[in-house]
mmCIF file of C-alpha atoms and ligand atoms in Angstrom:
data_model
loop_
_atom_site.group_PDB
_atom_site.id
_atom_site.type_symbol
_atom_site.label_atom_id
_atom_site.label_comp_id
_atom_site.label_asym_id
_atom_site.label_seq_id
_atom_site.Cartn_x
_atom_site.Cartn_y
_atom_site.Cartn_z
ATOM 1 C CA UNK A 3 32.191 24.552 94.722
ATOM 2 C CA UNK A 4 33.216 27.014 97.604
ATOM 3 C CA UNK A 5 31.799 26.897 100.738
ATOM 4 C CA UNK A 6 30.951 30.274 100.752
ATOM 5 C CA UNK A 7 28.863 30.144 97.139
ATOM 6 C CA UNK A 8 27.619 26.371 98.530
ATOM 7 C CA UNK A 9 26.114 28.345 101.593
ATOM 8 C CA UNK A 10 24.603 30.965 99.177
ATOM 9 C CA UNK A 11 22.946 28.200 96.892
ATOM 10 C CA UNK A 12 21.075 26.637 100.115
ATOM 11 C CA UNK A 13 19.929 30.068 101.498
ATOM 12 C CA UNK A 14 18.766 30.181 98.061
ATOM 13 C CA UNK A 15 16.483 27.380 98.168
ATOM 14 C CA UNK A 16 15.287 28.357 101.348
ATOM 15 C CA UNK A 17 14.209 31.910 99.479
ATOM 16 C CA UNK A 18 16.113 33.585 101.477
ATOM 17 C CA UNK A 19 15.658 37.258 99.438
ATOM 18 C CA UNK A 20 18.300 38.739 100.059
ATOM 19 C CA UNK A 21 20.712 35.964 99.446
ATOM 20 C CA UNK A 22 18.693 35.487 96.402
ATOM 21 C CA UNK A 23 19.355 38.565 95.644
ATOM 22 C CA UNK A 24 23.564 38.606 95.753
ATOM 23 C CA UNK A 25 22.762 35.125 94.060
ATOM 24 C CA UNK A 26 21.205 37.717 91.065
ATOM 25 C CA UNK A 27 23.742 40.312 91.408
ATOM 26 C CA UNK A 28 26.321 37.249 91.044
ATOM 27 C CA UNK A 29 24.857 36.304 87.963
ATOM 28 C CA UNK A 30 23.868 40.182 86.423
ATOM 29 C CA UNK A 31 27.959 41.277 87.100
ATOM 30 C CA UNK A 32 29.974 38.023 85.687
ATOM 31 C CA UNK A 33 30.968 38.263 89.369
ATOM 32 C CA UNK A 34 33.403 35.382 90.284
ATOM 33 C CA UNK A 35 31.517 31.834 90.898
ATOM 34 C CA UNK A 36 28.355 32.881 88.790
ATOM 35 C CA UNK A 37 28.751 30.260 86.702
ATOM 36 C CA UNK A 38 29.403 27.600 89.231
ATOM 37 C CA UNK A 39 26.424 28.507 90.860
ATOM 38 C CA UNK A 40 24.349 27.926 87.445
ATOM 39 C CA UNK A 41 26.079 24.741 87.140
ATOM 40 C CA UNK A 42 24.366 23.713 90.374
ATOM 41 C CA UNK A 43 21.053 24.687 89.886
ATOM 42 C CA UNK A 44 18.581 21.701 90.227
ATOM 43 C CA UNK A 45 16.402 22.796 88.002
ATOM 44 C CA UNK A 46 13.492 20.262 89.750
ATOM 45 C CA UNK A 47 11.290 23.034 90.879
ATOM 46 C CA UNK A 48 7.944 23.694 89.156
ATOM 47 C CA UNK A 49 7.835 27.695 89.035
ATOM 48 C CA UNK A 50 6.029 28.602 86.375
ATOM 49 C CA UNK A 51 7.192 31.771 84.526
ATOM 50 C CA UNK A 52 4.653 34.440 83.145
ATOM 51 C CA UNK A 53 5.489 36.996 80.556
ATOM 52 C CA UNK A 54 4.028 40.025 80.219
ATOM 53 C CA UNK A 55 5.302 41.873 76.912
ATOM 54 C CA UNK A 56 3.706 44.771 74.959
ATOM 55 C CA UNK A 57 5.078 48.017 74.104
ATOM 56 C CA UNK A 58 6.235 50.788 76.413
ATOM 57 C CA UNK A 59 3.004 52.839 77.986
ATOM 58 C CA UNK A 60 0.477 49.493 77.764
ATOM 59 C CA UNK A 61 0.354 49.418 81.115
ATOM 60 C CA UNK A 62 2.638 46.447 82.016
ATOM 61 C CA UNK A 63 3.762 47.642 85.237
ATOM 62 C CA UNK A 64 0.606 48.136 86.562
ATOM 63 C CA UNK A 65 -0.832 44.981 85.100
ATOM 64 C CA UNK A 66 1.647 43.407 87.033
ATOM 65 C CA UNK A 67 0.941 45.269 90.285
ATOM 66 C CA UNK A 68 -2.883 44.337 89.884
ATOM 67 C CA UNK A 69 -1.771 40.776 89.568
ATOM 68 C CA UNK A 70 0.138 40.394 92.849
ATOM 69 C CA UNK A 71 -3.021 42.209 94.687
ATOM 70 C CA UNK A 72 -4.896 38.956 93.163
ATOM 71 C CA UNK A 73 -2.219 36.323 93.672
ATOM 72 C CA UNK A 74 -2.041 37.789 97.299
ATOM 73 C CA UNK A 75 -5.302 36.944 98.591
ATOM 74 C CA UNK A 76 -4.287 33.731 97.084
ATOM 75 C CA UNK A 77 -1.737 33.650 99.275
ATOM 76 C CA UNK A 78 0.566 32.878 96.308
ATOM 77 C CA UNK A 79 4.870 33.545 96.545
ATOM 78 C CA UNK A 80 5.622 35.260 93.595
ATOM 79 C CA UNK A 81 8.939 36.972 92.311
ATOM 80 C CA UNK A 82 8.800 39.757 89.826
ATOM 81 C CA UNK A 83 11.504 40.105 87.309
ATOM 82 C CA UNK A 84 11.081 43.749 85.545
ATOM 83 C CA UNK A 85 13.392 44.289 82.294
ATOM 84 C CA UNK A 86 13.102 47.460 80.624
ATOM 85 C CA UNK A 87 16.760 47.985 78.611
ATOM 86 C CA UNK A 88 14.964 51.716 77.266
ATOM 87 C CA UNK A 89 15.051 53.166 80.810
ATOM 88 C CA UNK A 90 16.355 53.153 84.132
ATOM 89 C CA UNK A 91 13.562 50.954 85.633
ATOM 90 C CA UNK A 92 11.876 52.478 88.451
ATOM 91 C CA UNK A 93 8.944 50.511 89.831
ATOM 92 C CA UNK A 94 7.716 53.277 92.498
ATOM 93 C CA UNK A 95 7.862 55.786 90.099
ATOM 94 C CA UNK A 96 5.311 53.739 88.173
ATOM 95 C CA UNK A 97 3.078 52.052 90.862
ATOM 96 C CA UNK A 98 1.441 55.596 91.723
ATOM 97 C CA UNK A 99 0.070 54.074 94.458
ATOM 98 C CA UNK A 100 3.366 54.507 97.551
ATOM 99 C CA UNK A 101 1.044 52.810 100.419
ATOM 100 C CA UNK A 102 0.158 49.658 98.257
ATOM 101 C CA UNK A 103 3.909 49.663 97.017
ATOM 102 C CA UNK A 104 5.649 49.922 99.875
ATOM 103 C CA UNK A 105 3.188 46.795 101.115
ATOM 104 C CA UNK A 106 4.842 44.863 98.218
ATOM 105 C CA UNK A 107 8.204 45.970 98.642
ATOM 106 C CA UNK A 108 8.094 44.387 102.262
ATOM 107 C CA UNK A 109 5.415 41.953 101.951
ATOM 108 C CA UNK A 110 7.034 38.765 103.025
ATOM 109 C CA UNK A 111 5.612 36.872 100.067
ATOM 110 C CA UNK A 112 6.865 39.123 96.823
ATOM 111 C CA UNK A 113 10.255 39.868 95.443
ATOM 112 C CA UNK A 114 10.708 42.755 93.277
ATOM 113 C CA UNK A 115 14.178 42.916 91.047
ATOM 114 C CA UNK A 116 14.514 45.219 88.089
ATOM 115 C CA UNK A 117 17.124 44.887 85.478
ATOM 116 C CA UNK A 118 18.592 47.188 82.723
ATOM 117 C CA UNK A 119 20.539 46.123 80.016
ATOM 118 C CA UNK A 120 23.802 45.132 79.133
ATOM 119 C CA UNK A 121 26.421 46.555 76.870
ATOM 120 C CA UNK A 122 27.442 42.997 75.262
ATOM 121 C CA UNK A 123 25.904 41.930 72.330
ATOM 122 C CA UNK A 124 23.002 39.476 72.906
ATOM 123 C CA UNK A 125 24.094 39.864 76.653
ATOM 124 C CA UNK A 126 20.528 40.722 78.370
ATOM 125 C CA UNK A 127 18.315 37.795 76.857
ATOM 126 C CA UNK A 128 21.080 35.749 78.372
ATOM 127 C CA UNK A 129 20.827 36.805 81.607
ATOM 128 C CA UNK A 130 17.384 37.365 82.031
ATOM 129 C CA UNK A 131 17.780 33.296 80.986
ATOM 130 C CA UNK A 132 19.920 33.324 83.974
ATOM 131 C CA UNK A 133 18.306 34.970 86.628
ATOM 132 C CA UNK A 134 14.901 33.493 85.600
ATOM 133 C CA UNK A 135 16.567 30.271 86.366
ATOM 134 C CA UNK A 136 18.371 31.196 89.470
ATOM 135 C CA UNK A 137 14.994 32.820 91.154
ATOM 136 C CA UNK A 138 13.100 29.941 89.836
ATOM 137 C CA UNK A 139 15.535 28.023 92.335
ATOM 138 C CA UNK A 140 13.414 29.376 95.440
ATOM 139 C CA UNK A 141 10.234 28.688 94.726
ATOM 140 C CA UNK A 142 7.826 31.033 94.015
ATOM 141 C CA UNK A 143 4.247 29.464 93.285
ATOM 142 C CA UNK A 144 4.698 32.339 90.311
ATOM 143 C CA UNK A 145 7.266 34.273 88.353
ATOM 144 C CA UNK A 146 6.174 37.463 86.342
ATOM 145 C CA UNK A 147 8.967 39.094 84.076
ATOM 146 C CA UNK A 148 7.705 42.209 82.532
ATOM 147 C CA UNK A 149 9.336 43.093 79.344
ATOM 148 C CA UNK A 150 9.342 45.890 76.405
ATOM 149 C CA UNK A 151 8.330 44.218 73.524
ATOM 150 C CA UNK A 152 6.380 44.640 70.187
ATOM 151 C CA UNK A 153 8.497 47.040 69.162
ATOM 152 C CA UNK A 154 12.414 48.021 67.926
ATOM 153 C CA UNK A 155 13.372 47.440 71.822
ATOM 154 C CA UNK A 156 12.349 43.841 72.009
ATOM 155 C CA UNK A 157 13.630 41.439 74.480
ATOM 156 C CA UNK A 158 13.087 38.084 73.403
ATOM 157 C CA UNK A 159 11.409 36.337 75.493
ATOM 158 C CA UNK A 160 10.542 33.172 73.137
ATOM 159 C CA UNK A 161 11.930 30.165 75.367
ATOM 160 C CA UNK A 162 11.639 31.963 78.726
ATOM 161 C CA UNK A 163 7.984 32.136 79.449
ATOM 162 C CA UNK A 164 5.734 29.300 80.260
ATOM 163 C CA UNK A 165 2.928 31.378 79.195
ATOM 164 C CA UNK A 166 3.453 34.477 77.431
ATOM 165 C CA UNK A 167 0.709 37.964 77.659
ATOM 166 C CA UNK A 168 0.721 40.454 75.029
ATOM 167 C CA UNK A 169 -0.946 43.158 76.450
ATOM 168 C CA UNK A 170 -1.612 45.909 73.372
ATOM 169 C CA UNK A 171 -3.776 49.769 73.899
ATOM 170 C CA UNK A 172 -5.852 51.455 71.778
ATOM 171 C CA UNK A 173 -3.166 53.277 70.099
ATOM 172 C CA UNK A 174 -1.091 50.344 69.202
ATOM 173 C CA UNK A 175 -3.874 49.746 66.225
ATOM 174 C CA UNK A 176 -1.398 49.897 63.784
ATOM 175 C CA UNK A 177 1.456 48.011 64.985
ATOM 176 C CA UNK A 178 -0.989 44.855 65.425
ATOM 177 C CA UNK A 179 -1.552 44.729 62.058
ATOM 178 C CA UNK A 180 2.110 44.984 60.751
ATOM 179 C CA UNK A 181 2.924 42.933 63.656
ATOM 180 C CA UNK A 182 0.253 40.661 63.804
ATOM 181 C CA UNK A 183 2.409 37.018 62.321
ATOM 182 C CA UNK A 184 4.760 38.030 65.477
ATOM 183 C CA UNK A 185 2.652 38.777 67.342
ATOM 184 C CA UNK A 186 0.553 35.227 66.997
ATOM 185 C CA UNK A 187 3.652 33.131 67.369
ATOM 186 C CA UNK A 188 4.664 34.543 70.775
ATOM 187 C CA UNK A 189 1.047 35.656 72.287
ATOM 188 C CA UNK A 190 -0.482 32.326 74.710
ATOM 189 C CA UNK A 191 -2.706 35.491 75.881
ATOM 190 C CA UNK A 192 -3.734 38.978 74.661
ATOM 191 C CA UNK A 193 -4.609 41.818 77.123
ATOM 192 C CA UNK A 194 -6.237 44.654 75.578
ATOM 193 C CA UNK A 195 -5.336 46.706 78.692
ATOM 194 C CA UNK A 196 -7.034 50.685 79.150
ATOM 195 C CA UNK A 197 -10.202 49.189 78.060
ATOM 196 C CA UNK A 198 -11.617 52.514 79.810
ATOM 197 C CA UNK A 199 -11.009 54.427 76.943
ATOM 198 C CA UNK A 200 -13.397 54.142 73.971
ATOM 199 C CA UNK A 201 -11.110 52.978 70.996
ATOM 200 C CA UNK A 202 -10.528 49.952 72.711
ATOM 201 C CA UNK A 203 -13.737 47.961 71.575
ATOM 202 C CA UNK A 204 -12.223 48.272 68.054
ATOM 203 C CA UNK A 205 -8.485 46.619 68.744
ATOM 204 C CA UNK A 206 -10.124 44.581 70.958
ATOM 205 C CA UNK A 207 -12.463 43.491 68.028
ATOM 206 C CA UNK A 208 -9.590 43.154 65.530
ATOM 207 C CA UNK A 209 -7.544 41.142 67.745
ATOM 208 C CA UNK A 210 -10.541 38.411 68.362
ATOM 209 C CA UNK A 211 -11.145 38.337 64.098
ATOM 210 C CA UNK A 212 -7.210 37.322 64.336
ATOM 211 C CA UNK A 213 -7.392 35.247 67.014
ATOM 212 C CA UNK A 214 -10.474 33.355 65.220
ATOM 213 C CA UNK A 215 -8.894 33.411 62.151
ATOM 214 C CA UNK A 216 -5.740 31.978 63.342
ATOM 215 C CA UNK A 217 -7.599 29.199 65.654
ATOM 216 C CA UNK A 218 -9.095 26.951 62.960
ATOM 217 C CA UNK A 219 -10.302 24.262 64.197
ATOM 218 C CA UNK A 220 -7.946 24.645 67.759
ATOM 219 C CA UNK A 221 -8.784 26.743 70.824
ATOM 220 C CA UNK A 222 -8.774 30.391 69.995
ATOM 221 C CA UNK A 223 -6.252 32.750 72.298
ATOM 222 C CA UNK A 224 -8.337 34.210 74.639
ATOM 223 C CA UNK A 225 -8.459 37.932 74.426
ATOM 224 C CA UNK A 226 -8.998 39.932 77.321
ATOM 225 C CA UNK A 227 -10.282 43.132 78.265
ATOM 226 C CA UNK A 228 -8.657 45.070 81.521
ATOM 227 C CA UNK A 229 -8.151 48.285 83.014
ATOM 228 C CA UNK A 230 -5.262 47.565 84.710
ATOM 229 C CA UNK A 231 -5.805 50.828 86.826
ATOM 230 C CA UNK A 232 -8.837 50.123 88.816
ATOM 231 C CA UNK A 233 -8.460 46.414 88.568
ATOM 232 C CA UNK A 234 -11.187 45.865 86.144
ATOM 233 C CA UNK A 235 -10.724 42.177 84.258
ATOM 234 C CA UNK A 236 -7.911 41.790 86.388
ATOM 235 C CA UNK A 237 -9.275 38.454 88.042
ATOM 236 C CA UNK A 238 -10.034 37.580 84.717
ATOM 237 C CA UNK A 239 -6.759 37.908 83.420
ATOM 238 C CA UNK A 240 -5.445 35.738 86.496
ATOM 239 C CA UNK A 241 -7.960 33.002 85.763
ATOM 240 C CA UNK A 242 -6.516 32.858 82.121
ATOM 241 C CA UNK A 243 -2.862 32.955 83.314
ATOM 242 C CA UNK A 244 -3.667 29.631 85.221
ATOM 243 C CA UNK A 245 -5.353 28.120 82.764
ATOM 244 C CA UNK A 246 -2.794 28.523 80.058
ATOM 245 C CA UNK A 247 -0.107 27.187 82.874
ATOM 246 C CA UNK A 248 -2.140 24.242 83.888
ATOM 247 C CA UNK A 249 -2.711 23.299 79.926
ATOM 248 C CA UNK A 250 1.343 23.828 79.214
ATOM 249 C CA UNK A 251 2.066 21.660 82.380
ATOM 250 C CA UNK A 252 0.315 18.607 80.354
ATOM 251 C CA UNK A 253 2.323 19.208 77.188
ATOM 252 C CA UNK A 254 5.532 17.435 77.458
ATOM 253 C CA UNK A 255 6.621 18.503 74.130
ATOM 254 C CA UNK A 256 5.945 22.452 74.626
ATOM 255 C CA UNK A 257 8.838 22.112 76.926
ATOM 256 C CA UNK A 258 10.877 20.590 74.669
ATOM 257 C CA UNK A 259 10.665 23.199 72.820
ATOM 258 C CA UNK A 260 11.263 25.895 75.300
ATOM 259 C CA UNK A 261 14.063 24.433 76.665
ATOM 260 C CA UNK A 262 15.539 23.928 72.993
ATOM 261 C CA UNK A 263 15.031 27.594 72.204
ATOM 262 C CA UNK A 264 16.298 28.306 75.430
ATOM 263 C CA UNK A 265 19.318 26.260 74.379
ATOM 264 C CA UNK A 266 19.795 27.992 70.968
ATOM 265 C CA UNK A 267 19.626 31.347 72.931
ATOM 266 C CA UNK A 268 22.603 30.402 75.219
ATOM 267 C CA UNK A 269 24.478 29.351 72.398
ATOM 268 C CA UNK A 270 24.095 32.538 70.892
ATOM 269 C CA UNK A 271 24.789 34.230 74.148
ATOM 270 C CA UNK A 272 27.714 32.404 74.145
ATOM 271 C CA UNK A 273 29.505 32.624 70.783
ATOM 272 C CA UNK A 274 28.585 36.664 71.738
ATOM 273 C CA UNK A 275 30.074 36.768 74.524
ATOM 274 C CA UNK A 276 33.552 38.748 73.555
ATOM 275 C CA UNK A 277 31.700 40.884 71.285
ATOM 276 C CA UNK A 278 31.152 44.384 71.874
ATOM 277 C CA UNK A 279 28.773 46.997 70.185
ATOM 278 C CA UNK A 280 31.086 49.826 70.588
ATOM 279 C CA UNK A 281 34.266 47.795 69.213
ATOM 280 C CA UNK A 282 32.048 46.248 66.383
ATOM 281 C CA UNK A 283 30.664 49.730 65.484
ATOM 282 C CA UNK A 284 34.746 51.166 65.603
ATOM 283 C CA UNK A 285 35.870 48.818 63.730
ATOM 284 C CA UNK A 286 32.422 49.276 61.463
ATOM 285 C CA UNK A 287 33.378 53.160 60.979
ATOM 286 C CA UNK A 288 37.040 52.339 59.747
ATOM 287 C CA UNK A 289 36.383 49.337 57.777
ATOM 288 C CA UNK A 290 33.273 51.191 55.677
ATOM 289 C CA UNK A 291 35.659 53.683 54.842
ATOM 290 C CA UNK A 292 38.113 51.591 52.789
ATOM 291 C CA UNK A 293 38.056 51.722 49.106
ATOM 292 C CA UNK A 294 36.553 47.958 48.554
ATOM 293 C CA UNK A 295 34.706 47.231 51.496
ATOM 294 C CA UNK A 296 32.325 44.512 51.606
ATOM 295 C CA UNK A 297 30.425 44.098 55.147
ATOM 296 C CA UNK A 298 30.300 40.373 54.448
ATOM 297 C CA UNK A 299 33.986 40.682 54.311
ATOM 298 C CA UNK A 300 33.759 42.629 57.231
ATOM 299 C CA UNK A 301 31.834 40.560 59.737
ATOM 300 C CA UNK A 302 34.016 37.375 58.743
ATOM 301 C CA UNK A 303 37.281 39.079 59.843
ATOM 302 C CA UNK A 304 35.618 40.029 62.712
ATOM 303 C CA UNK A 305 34.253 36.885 63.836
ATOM 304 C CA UNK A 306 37.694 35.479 63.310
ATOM 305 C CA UNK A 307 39.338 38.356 65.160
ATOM 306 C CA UNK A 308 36.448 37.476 68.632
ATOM 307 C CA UNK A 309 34.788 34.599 68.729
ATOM 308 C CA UNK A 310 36.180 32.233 71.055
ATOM 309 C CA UNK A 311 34.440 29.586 72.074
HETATM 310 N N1 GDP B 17 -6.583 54.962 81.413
HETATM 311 C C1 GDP B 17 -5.769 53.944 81.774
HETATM 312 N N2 GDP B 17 -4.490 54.182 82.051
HETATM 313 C C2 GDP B 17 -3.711 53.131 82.389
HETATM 314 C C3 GDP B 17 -4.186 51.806 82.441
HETATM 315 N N3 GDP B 17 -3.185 50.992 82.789
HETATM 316 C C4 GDP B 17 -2.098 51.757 82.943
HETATM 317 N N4 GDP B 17 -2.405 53.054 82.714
HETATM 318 C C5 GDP B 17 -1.493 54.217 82.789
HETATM 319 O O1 GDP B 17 -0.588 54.130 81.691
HETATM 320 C C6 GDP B 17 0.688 54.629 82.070
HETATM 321 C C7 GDP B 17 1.773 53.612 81.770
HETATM 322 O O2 GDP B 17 1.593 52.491 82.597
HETATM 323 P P1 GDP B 17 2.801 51.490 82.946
HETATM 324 O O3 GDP B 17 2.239 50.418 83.789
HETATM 325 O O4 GDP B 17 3.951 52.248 83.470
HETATM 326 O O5 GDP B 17 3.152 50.938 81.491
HETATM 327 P P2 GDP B 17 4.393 50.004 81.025
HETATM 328 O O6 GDP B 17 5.405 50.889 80.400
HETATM 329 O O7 GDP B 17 3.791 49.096 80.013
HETATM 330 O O8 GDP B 17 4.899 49.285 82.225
HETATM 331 C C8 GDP B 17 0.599 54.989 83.549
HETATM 332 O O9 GDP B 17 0.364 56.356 83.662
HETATM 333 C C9 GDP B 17 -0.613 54.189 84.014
HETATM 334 O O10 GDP B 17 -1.262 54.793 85.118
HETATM 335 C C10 GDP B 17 -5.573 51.595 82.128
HETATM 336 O O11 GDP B 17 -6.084 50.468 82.121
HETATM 337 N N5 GDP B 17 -6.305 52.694 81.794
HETATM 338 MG MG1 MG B 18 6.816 49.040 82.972
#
């Protein structure tokens, strides 16, 4: 390994932010070495990684900035990974609050990085993988990573998370119950987040019927209430977020299986690599137009044509 990317690795590991964050920018780009530096990654630490998923509006963002106000007085380290591939992510805009941002921007204890997406095929999960794994190298007591989920836009985060929150609103009534199988499988947590307003009491009701349903004769997934604006349930929230970490850390086998989805993600990643949406969707556009096309056909000559493993 080069001395310069050796150098980088340590400073790393010291959480040193800002070479943690070339170390990210390294890894986000391709940039030469990236994967050298994955290669050395110890991988010893004992970050634990928190989700938060839900769809666009719940509130994520400032569920998240509630959470470092609690983890603070904890005196907790924690590194915030925001994905949002819909939009240019842009965490003041969002905070509403500039004095208590600008205290977390700086604060000494929290690191803040935001990523969009990719234009590769299967490229973001992959490097929010990555860079989950390469922050995870300094640390933190906690890691957050904020996604868009429960909807078309949905990173998968299955594999990534040591404990996973859904947080759902009011007006995502619907969606739960279409989504509600998904929705089970991925949810350690559920947030019923703007709990202000007063069609929340009946999500929040329909989501602890599924919960109870679901639970047999295990634990039920706690379902919480929060108003993520003024902090209400917030502590609450935190409390669960432990738990569910400190209950995941004695299951051997859970992380067994999050490394092996992990694994099958990569792969993916990986035989995706040289594909590209735009060529896939040229090549789509002339293809279709041919007399006998067949899109099985299709995606076997292109597979042929790209993958390279
Ligand atoms: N009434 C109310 N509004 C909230 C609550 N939490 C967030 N919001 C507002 O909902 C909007 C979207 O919040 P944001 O955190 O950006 O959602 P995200 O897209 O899930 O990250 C913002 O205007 C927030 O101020 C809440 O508990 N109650
Ligand atoms: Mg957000």
């Amino acid at each position: 390994m080069p001395e310069k990317l050796r150098e980088l690795y340590l400073q790393i590991k010291e959480r040193n932010f800002r070479a943690l964050a070339r170390g990210i920018t390294l890894v986000e780009n391709n940039l030469a070495g990236y994967e050298d530096l994955l290669l050395r990654l110890t991988q010893t630490g004992t970050t634990r990684v928190t989700g938060i998923t839900g769809p666009p509006g719940a509130g994520k963002s400032t569920l998240v900035n509630a959470l470092l106000g609690y983890w603070l007085r904890q005196n907790l380290t924690i590194a915030v990974i925001a994905v949002d591939p819909s939009s240019p992510f842009n965490y003041g805009a969002l905070l509403g609050d500039r004095i208590r941002m600008n205290e977390y921007y700086t604060n000494p204890n929290i690191f803040i990085r935001s990523l969009a997406s990719r234009g590769a095929l299967g490229g973001l999960s992959r490097k929010i993988i990555e860079i989950t794994d390469v922050v995870k190298e300094a640390g933190f007591d906690r890691i957050l990573i904020e996604t868009v989920g429960v909807g078309q836009s949905e990173v998968d985060i299955a594999g990534l998370a040591d404990c996973t929150v859904v947080t759902l609103v009011p007006e995502a009534g619907d969606e739960v119950q279409t989504l509600k199988a998904g929705l089970m499988e991925i949810a350690d947590i559920f947030a019923v987040n703007k709990a202000d307003r007063a069609d929340a009491e009946g999500l929040y009701r329909n989501l602890r019927m599924m919960v109870h349903e679901k639970a047999g004769d295990n634990a039920e997934i706690p379902v919480l209430k929060t108003v993520a604006t003024t902090g209400t349930g917030v502590d609450e929230l935190a409390v669960a977020i432990s738990k569910c970490i400190d209950e995941q850390s004695s299951r051997p086998e859970k992380h067994t299986k999050l490394l092996l989805e992990k694994s099958i993600q990569l792969v993916q990643a990986n035989l995706m690599r040289n594909l590209s949406l735009q060529q896939l969707e040229g090549e789509l556009r002339t293809a279709m137009l041919q007399p006998h096309f067949n899109v099985y056909a299709f995606v076997n000559e292109f597979l042929e044509k790209n993958i390279r493993i």
